[in-house]
mmCIF file of C-alpha atoms and ligand atoms in Angstrom:
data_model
loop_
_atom_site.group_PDB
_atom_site.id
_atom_site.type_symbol
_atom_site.label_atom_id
_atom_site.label_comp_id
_atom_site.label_asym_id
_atom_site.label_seq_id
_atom_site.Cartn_x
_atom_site.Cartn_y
_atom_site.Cartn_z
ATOM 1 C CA UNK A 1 117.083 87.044 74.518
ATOM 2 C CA UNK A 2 116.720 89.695 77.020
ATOM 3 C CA UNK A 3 116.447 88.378 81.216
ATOM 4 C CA UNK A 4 112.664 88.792 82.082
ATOM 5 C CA UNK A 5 111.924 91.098 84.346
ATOM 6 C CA UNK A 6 110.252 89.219 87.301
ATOM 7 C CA UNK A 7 111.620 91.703 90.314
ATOM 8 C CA UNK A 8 109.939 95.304 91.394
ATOM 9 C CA UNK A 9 111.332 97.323 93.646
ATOM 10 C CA UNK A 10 108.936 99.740 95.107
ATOM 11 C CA UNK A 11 110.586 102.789 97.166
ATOM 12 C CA UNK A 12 108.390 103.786 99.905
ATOM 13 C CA UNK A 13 110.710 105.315 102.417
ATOM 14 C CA UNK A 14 110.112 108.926 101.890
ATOM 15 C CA UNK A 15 109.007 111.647 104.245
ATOM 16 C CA UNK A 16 105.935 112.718 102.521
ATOM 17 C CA UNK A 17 106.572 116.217 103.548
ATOM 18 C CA UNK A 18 104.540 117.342 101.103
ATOM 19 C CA UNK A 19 101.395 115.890 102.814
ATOM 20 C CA UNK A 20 101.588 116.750 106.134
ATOM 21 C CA UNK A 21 99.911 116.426 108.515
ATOM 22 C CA UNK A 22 98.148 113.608 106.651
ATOM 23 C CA UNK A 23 101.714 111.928 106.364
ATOM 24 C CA UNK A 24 102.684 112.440 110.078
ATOM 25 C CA UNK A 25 101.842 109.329 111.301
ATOM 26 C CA UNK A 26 100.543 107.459 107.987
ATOM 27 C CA UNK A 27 102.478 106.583 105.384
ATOM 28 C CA UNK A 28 102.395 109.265 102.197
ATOM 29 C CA UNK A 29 102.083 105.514 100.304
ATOM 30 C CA UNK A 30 98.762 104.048 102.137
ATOM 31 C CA UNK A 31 96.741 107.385 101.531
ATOM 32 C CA UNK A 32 93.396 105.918 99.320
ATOM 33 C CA UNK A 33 92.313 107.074 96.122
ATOM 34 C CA UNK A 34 88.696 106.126 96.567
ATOM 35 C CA UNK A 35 88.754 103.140 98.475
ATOM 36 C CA UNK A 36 92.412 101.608 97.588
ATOM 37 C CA UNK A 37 96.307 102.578 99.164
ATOM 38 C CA UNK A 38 98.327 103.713 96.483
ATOM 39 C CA UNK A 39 101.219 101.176 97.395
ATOM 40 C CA UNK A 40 97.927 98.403 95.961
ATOM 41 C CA UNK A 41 97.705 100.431 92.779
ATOM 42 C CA UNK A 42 101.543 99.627 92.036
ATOM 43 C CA UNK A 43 101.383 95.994 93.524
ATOM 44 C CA UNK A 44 98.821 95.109 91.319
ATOM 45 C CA UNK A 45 100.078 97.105 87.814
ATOM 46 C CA UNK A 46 103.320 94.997 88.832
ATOM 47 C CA UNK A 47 101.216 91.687 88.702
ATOM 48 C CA UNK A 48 99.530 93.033 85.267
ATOM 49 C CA UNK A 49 103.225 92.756 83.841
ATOM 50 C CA UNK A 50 104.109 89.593 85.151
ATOM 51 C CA UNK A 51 106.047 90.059 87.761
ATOM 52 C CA UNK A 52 106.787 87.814 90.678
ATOM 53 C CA UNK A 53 109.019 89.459 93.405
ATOM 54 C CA UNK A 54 107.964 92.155 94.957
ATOM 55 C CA UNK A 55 110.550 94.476 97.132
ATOM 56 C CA UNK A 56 109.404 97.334 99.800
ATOM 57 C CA UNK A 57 111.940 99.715 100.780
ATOM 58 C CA UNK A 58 110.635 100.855 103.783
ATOM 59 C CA UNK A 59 111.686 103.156 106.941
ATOM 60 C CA UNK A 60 110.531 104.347 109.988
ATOM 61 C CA UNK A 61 106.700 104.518 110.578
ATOM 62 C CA UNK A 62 105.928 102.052 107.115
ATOM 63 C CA UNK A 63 104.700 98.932 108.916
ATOM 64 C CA UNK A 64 101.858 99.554 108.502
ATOM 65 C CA UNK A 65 102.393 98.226 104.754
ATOM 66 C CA UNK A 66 103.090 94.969 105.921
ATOM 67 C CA UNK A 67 100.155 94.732 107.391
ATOM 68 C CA UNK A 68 98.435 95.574 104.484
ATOM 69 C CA UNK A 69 99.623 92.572 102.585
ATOM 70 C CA UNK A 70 99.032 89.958 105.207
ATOM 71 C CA UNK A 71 95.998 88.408 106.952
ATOM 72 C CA UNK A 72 93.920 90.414 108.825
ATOM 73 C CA UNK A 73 92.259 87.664 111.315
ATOM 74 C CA UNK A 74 90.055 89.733 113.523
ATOM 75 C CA UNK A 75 88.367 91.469 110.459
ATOM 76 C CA UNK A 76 88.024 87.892 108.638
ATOM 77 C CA UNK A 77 86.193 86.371 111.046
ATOM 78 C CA UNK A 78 84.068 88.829 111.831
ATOM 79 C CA UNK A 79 83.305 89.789 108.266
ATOM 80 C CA UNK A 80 82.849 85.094 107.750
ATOM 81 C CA UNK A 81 80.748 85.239 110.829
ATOM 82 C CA UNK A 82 78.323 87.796 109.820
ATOM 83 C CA UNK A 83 78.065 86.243 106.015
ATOM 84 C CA UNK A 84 79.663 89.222 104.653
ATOM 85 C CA UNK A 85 81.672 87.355 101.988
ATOM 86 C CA UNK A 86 82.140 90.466 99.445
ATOM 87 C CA UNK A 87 84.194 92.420 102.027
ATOM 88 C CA UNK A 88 85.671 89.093 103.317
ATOM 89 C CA UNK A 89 87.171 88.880 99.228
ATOM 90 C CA UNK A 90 88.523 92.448 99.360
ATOM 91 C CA UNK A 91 89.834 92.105 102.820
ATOM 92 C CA UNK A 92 91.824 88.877 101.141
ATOM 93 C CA UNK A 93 92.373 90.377 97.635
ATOM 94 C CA UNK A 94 96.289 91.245 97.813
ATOM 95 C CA UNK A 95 97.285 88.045 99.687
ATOM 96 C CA UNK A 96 100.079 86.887 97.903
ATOM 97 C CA UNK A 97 101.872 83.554 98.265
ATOM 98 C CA UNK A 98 103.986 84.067 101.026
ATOM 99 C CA UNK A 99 107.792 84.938 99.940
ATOM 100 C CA UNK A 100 106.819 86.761 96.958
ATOM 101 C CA UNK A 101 106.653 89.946 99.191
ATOM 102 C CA UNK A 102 109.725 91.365 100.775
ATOM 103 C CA UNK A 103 111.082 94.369 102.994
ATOM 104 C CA UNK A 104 114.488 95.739 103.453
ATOM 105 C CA UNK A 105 114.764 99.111 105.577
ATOM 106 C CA UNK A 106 116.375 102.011 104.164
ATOM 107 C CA UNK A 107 117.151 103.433 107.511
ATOM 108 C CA UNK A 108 117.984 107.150 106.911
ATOM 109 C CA UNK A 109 116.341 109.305 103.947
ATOM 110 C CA UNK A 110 118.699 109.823 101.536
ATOM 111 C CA UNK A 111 116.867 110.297 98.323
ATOM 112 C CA UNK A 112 115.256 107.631 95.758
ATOM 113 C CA UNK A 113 119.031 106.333 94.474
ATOM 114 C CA UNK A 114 119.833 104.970 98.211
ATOM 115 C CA UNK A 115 116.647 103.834 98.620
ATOM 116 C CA UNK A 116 117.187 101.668 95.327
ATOM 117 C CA UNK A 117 120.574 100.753 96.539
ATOM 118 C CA UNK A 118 119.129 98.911 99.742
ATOM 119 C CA UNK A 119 117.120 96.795 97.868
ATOM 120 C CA UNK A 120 120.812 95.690 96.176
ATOM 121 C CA UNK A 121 121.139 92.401 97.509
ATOM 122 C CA UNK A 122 117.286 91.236 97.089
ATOM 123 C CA UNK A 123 117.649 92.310 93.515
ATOM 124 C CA UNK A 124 120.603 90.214 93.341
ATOM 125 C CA UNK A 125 122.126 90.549 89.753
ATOM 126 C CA UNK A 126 118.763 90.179 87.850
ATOM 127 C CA UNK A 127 117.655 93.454 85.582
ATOM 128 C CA UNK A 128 114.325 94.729 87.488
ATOM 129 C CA UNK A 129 111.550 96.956 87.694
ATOM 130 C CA UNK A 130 110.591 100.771 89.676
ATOM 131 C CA UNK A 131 107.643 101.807 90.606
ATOM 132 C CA UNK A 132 107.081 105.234 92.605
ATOM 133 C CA UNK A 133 103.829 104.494 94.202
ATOM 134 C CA UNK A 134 102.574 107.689 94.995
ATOM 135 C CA UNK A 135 102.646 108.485 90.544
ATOM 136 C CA UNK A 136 99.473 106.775 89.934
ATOM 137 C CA UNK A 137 99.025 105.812 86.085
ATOM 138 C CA UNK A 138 95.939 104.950 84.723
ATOM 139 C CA UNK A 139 96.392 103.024 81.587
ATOM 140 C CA UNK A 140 94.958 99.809 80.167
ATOM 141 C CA UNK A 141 96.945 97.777 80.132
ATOM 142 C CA UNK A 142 99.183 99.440 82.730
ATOM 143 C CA UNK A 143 102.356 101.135 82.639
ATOM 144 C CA UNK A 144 104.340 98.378 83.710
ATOM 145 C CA UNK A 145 103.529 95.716 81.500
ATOM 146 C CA UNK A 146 103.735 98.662 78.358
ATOM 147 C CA UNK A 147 107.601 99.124 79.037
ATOM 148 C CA UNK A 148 107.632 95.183 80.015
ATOM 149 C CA UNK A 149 106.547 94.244 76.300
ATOM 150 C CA UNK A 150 108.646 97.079 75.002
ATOM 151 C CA UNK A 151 111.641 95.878 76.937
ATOM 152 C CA UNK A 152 111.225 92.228 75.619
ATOM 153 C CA UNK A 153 112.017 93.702 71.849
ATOM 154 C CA UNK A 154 114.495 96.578 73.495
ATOM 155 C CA UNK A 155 116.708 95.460 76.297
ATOM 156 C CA UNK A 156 118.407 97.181 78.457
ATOM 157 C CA UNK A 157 117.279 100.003 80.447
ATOM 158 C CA UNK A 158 113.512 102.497 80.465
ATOM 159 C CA UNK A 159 112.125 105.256 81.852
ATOM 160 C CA UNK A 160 108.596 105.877 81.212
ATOM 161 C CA UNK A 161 107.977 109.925 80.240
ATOM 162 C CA UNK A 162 105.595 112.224 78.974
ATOM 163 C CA UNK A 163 105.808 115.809 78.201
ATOM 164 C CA UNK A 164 105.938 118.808 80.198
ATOM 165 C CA UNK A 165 105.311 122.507 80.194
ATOM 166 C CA UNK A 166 109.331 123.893 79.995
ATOM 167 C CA UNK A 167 108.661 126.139 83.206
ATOM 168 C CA UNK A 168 107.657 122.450 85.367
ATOM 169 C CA UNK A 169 110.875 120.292 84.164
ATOM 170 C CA UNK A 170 112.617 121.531 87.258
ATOM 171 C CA UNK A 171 110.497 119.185 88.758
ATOM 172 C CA UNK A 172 111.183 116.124 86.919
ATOM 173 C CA UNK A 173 113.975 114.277 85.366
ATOM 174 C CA UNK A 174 114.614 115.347 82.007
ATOM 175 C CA UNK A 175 115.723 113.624 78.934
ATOM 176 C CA UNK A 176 118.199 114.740 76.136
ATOM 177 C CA UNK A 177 115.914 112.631 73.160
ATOM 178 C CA UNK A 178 117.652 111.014 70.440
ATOM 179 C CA UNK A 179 115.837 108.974 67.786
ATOM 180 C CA UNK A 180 111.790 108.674 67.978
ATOM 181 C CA UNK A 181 110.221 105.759 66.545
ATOM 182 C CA UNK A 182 106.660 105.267 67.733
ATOM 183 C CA UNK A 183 106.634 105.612 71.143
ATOM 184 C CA UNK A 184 109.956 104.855 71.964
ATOM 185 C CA UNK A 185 112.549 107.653 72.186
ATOM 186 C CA UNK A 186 116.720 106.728 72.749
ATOM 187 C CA UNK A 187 117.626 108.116 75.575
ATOM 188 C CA UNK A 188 120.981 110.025 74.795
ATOM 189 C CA UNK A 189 121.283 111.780 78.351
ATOM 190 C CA UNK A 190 119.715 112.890 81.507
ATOM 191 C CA UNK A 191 119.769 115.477 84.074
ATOM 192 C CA UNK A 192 117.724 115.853 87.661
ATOM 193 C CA UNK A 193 115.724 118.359 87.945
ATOM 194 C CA UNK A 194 117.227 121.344 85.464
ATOM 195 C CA UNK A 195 116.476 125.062 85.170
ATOM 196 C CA UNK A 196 113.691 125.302 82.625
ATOM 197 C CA UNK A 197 116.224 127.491 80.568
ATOM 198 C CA UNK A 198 118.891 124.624 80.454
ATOM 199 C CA UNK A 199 116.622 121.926 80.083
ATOM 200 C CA UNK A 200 117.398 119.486 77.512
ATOM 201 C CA UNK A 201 113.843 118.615 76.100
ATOM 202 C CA UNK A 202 110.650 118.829 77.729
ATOM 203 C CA UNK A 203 110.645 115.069 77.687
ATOM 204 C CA UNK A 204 110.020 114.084 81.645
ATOM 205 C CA UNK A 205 110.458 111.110 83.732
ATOM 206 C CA UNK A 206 108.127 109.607 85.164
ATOM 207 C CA UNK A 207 108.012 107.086 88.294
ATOM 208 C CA UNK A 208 108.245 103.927 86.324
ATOM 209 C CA UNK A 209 111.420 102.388 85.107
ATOM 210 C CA UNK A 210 113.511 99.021 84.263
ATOM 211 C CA UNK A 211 117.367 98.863 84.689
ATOM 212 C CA UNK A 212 119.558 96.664 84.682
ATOM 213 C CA UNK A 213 121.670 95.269 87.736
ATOM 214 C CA UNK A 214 124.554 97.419 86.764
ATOM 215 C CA UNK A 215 123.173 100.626 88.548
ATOM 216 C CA UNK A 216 123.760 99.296 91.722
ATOM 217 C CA UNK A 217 127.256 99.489 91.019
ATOM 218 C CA UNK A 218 126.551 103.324 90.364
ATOM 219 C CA UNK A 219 124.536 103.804 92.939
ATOM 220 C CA UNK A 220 126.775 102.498 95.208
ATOM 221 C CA UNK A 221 129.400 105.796 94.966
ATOM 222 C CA UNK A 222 126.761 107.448 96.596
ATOM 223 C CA UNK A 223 127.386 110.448 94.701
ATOM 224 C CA UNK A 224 125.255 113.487 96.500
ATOM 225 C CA UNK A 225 123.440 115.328 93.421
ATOM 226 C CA UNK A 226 119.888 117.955 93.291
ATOM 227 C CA UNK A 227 118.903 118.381 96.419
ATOM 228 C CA UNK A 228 120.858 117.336 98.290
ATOM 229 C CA UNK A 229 119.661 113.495 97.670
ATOM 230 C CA UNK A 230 121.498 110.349 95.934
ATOM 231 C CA UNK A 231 119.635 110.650 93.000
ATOM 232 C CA UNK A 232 118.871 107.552 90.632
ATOM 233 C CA UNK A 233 118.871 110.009 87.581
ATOM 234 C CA UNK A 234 122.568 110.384 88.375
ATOM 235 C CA UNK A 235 123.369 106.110 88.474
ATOM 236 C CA UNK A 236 121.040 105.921 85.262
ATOM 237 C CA UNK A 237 122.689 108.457 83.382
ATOM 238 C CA UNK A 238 126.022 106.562 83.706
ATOM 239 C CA UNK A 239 124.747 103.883 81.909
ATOM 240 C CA UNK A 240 123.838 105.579 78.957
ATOM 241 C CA UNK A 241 126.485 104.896 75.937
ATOM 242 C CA UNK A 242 127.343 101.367 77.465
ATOM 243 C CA UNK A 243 123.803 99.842 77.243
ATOM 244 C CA UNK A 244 120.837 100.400 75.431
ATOM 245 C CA UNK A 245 118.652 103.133 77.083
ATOM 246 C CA UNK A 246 114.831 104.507 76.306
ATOM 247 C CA UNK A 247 111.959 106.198 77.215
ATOM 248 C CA UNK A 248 108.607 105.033 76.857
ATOM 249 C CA UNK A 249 105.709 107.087 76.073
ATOM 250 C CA UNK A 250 103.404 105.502 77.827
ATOM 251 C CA UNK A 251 99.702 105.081 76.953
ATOM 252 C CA UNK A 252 97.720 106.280 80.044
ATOM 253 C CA UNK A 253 97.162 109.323 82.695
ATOM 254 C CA UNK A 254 99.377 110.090 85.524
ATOM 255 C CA UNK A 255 98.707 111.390 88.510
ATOM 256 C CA UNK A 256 100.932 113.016 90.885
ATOM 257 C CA UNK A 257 99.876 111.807 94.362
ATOM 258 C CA UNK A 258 102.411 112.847 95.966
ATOM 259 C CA UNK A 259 100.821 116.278 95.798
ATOM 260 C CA UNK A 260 97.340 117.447 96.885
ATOM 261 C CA UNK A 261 96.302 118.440 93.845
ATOM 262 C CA UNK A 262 97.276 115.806 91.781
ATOM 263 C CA UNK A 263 95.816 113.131 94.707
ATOM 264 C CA UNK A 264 92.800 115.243 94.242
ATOM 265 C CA UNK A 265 92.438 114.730 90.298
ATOM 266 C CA UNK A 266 93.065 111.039 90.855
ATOM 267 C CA UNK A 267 90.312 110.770 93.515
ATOM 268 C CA UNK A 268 88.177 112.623 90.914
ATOM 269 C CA UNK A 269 89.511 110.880 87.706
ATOM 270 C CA UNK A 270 88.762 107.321 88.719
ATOM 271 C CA UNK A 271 85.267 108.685 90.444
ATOM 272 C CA UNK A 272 84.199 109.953 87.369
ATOM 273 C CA UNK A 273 84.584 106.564 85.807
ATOM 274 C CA UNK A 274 83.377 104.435 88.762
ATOM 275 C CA UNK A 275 79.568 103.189 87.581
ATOM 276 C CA UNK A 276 78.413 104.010 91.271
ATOM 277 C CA UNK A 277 79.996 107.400 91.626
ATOM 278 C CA UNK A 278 80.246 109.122 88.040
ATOM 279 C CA UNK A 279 76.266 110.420 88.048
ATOM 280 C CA UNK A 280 77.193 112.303 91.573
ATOM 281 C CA UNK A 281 80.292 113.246 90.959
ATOM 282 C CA UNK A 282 79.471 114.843 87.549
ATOM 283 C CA UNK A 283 76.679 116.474 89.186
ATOM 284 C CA UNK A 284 78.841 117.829 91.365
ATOM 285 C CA UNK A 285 81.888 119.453 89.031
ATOM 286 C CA UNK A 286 81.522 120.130 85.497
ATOM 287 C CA UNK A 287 83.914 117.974 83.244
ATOM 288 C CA UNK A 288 84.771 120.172 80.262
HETATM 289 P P1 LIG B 301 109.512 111.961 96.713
HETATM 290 O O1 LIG B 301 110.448 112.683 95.851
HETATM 291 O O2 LIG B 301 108.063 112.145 96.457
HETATM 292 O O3 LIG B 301 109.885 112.300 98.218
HETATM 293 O O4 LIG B 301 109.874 110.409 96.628
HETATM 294 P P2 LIG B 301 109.088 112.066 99.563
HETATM 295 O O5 LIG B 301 110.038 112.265 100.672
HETATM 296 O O6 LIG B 301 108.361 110.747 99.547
HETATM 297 O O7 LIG B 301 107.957 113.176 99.560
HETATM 298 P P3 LIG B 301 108.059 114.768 99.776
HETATM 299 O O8 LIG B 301 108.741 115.327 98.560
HETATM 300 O O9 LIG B 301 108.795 115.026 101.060
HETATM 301 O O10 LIG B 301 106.627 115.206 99.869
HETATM 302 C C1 LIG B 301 109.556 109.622 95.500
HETATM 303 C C2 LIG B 301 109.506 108.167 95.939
HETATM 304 O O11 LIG B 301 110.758 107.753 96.469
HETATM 305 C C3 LIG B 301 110.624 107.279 97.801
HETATM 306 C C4 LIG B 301 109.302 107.848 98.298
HETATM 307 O O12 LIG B 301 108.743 107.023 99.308
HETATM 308 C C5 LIG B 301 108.464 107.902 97.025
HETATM 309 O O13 LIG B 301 107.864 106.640 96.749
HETATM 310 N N1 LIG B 301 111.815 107.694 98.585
HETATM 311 C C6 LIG B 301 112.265 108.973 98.510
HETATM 312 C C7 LIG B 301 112.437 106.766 99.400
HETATM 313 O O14 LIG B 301 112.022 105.584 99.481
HETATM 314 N N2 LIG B 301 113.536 107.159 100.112
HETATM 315 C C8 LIG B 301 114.025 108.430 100.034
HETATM 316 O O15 LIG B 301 115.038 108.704 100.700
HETATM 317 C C9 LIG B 301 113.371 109.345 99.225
#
């Protein structure tokens, strides 16, 4: 039987240069879509799948996440004393039992494969989960617990991915596909952000993935690849050919948040569906 997965780690170190000056001096990860951070959308499609633990790695200017997940006692008692018990729920909504919720500091930016790597000793042996906060996927049931049932039959290591235009897969990490059966593809290689021209498939990666402990060991050469960045398409590759490997296409929509436009679509996307918001907001753009 394969280890459950009961361990997340959730990357949230990054610059957010893309977003500035929102991302100056808030975290890229605690921008809303509507009314929620991101970093809550990921929390709670980690909870969907079962798991437990729940790893941050964080760096300068990110504590405001911690706050986030813990009381807030001024707001409580004001929102008790004046009877306002709805918001009081909210305000308490993503209070989880304490120790489930961790932090470890990845103290310079070195790219998504170090930030992995300081989570290394929280992990602690046990195969585990990613989740890139700011790709928000809307899917019932989530992402998460789609490659968590798929992993219980499987093993080894995922990637969730959909598919690209060719002239975009410079922007992703790119599969080389081997056999397809349903929506589960072997994973026979991979390769960080290629020319479109040399581009193995248009099969992308997305930001959710299992692996097992092993990577660390990978990770831990701290091999400089695209970019400029320790990559973790570099670590995952290595383990292809020595354990099982696949990509999940997953059953949902996914937003890059990481960019305007794709925060944008989000806030529109879940709008559109929101019973309060949908007649104004469909008023306002026309949904072809
Ligand atoms: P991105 O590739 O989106 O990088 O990171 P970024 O720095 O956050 O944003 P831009 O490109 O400058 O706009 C993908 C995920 O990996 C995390 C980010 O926080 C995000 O969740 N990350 C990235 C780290 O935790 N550490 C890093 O060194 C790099």
């Amino acid at each position: 039987m394969n280890a459950p997965i009961k361990k997340i780690v959730l990357p949230v170190a990054g610059l957010g240069t893309r977003f500035l000056p929102a991302t100056k001096a808030i975290p890229k990860e605690m921008l809303p879509v509507l009314d929620k951070p991101l970093i809550q959308y990921a929390v709670e499609e980690a909870l969907e799948a079962g798991i437990e633990d729940i790893i941050l790695v964080t760096g300068r200017n990110k504590q405001v996440m911690e706050d986030h997940f813990d009381h807030a006692y001024e707001l409580e008692k004001i929102l008790q004393e004046k009877g306002k018990d709805d918001g009081l729920e909210v305000a308490r909504s993503m209070l989880l039992e304490e120790g489930r919720i961790s932090y470890v500091r990845q103290m310079r930016p070195l790219g998504l494969g170090h930030a992995i790597w300081c989570a290394r000793k929280l992990v602690n042996g046990h195969p585990f989960a990613v989740a890139l906060p700011d790709d928000l996927i809307k899917g019932r049931p989530g992402a998460l617990k789609q490659m968590v049932e798929a992993y219980n039959e499987l093993g080894g290591n995922m990637v969730a991915s959909m598919n690209v235009s060719r002239e975009d897969t410079s922007k992703y990490g790119v599969i080389t596909p081997g056999e397809h059966t349903k929506n589960r593809i072997a994973v026979e290689g991979l390769v960080e952000k290629p020319h479109p021209e040399d581009a193995p498939s248009t099969q992308a990666v997305v930001g959710r993935y299992i692996l097992q402990p092993e990577v660390m060991d990978h990770l831990s050469e701290k091999a400089v690849g695209a970019g400029g960045e320790i990559q973790l398409t570099d670590a995952m590759a290595k383990l292809i050919g020595k354990q099982p490997f696949h990509a999940i296409e997953f059953d949902g929509t996914r937003f890059d948040c990481g960019s305007k436009i794709g925060w944008l679509m989000a806030n529109l996307s879940l709008a559109a569906e929101d019973p309060h918001m949908a007649h104004e907001i469909r008023q306002l753009i026309t949904f072809r």
